[in-house]
XYZ file of C-alpha atoms in Angstrom:
186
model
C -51.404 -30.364 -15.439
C -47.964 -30.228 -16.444
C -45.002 -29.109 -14.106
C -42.834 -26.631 -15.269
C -38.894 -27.557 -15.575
C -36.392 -27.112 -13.946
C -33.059 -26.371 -15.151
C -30.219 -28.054 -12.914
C -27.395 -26.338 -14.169
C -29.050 -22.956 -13.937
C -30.201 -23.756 -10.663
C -26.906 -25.701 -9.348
C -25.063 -22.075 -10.291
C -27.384 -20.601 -7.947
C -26.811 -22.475 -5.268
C -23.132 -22.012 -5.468
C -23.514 -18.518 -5.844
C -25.723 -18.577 -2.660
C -23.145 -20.596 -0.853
C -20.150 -18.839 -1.878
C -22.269 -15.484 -0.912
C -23.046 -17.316 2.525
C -19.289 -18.240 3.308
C -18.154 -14.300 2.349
C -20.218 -13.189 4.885
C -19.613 -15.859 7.745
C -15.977 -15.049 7.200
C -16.446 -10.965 7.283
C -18.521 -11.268 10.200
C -16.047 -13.982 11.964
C -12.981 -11.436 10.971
C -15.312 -8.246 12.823
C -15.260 -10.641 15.834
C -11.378 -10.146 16.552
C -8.336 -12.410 16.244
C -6.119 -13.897 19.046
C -3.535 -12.109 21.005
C -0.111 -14.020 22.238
C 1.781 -13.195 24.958
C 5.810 -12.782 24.938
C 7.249 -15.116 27.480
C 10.768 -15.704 28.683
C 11.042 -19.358 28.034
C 8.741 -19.882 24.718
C 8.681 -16.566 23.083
C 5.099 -15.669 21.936
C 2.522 -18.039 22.988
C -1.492 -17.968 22.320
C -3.656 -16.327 24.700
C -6.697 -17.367 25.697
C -8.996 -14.992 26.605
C -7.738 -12.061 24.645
C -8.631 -10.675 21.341
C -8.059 -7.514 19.057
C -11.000 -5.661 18.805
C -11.731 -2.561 17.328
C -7.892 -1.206 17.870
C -7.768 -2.488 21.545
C -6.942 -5.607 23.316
C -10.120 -7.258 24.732
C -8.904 -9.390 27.344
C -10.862 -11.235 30.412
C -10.192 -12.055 33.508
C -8.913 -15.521 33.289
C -6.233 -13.647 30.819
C -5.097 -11.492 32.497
C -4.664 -13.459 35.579
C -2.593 -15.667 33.398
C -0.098 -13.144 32.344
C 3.605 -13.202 33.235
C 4.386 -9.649 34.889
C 7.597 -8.615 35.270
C 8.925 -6.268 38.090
C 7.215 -3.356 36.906
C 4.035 -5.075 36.885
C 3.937 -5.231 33.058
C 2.988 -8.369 30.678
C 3.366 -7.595 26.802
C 1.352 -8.953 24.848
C 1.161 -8.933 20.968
C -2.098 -8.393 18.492
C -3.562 -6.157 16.122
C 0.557 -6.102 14.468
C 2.291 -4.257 17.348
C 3.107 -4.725 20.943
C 1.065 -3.853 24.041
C 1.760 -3.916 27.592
C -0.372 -4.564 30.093
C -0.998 -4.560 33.618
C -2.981 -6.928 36.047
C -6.022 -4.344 36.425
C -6.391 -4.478 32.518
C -4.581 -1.022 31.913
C -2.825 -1.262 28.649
C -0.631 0.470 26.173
C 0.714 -0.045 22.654
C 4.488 0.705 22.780
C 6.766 0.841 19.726
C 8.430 -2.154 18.420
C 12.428 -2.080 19.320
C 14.672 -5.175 19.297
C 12.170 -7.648 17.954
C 9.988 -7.059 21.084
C 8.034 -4.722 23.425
C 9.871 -1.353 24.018
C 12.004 -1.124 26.816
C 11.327 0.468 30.636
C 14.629 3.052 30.298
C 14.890 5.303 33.231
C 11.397 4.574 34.540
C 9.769 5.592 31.170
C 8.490 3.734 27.919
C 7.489 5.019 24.758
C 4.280 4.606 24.013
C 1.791 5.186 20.564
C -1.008 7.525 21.181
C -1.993 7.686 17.566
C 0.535 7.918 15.080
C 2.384 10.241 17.667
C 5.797 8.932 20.089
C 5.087 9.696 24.147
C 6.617 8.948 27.019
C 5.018 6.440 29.702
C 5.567 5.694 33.719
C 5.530 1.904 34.700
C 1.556 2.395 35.592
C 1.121 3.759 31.990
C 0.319 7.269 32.671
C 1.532 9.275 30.088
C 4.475 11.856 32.092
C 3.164 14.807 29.616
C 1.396 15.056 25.650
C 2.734 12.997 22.970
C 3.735 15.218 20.174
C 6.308 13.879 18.678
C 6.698 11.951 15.318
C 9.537 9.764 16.538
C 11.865 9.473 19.861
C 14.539 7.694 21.350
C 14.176 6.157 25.085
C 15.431 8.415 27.664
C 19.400 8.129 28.603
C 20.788 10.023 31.377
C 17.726 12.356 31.897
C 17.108 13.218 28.227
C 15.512 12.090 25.315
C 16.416 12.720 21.364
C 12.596 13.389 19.680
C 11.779 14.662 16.131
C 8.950 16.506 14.283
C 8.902 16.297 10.963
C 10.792 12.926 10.376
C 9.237 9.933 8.796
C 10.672 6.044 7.901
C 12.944 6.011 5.607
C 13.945 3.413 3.663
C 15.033 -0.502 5.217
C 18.692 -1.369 5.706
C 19.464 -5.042 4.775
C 18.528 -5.917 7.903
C 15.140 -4.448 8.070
C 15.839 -1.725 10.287
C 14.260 1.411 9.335
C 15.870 4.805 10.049
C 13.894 7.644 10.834
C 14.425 10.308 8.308
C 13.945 14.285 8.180
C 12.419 16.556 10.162
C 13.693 18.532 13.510
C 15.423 16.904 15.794
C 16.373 18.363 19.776
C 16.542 16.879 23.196
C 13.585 16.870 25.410
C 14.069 16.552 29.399
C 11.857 14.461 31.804
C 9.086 16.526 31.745
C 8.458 17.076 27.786
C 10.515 20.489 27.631
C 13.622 21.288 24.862
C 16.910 20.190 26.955
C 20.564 21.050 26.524
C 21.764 22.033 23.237
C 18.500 22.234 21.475
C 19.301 22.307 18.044
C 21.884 19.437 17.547
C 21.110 15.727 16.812
């Protein structure tokens, strides 16, 4: 009885198909997993952090992370994954915050401004949101009122790479989410 051949090349083609197939879907399932998360510190800027991945739009962190955090006096630790800033506190309550200054947003006035979708709102140091985020865009709090737009969008990057928000209404709100003094100027 004769054995049928075998063509190498045919079958060498099929095996690298079947190992290029194989890697494709290591790598997809390996990316579904999560990436890593760094933390922003003082003295080395943002550093890996074990513990913590971006899952699913939300920081997955354990507790050996967030033990090793570095709070400051609010009780906060940002940490950076998924392309944006988050911060966190030590009993795993967390917030994404707009990006200002290279960095996490800043406390102003007891508030931060948070991202609850692709809407602006205002945060307490426990991140409680103070009242509903409807706004497309708004400045931190100064002197008990805040500059927030509807309507507005990016415009277009200086030379810099800031981005100026464009359009739309702008007024004042006060502390508790309501139109402030003078309304309808900028």
């Amino acid at each position: 009885m004769r054995l049928p051949t075998c063509n190498t090349t045919k079958r060498g083609r099929y095996v690298r198909l079947l190992l290029l197939a194989a890697g494709l879907l290591a790598s997809a399932m390996a990316w579904g997993t999560g990436s890593a998360c760094t933390v922003l510190t003082e003295e080395d800027g943002l550093q890996p952090l074990a513990g913590c991945q971006w899952r699913d739009g939300r920081l997955a962190l354990d507790a050996t992370a967030l033990a090793a955090l570095p709070y400051d006096q609010d009780g906060l630790a940002a940490v950076y994954a998924g392309g944006g800033f988050h911060y966190v506190r030590a009993d795993g309550r967390q917030l994404p915050v707009i990006t200002f200054d290279n960095g996490p947003d800043y406390v102003v006035e007891g508030l931060v401004r948070g991202r609850v979708g692709a809407r602006i709102g205002y945060f307490d140091t426990q991140l409680r949101q103070v009242f509903p985020a409807t706004f497309d865009f708004g400045w931190a709090f100064d002197d008990g009122v805040a500059r927030v737009c509807q309507g507005c969008r990016p415009g277009t990057p200086d030379d810099h790479g800031h981005i100026a928000m464009v359009g739309g209404t702008w007024y004042r709100i006060d502390r508790q989410g309501r139109p402030a003094m003078d309304a309808d100027a900028p």
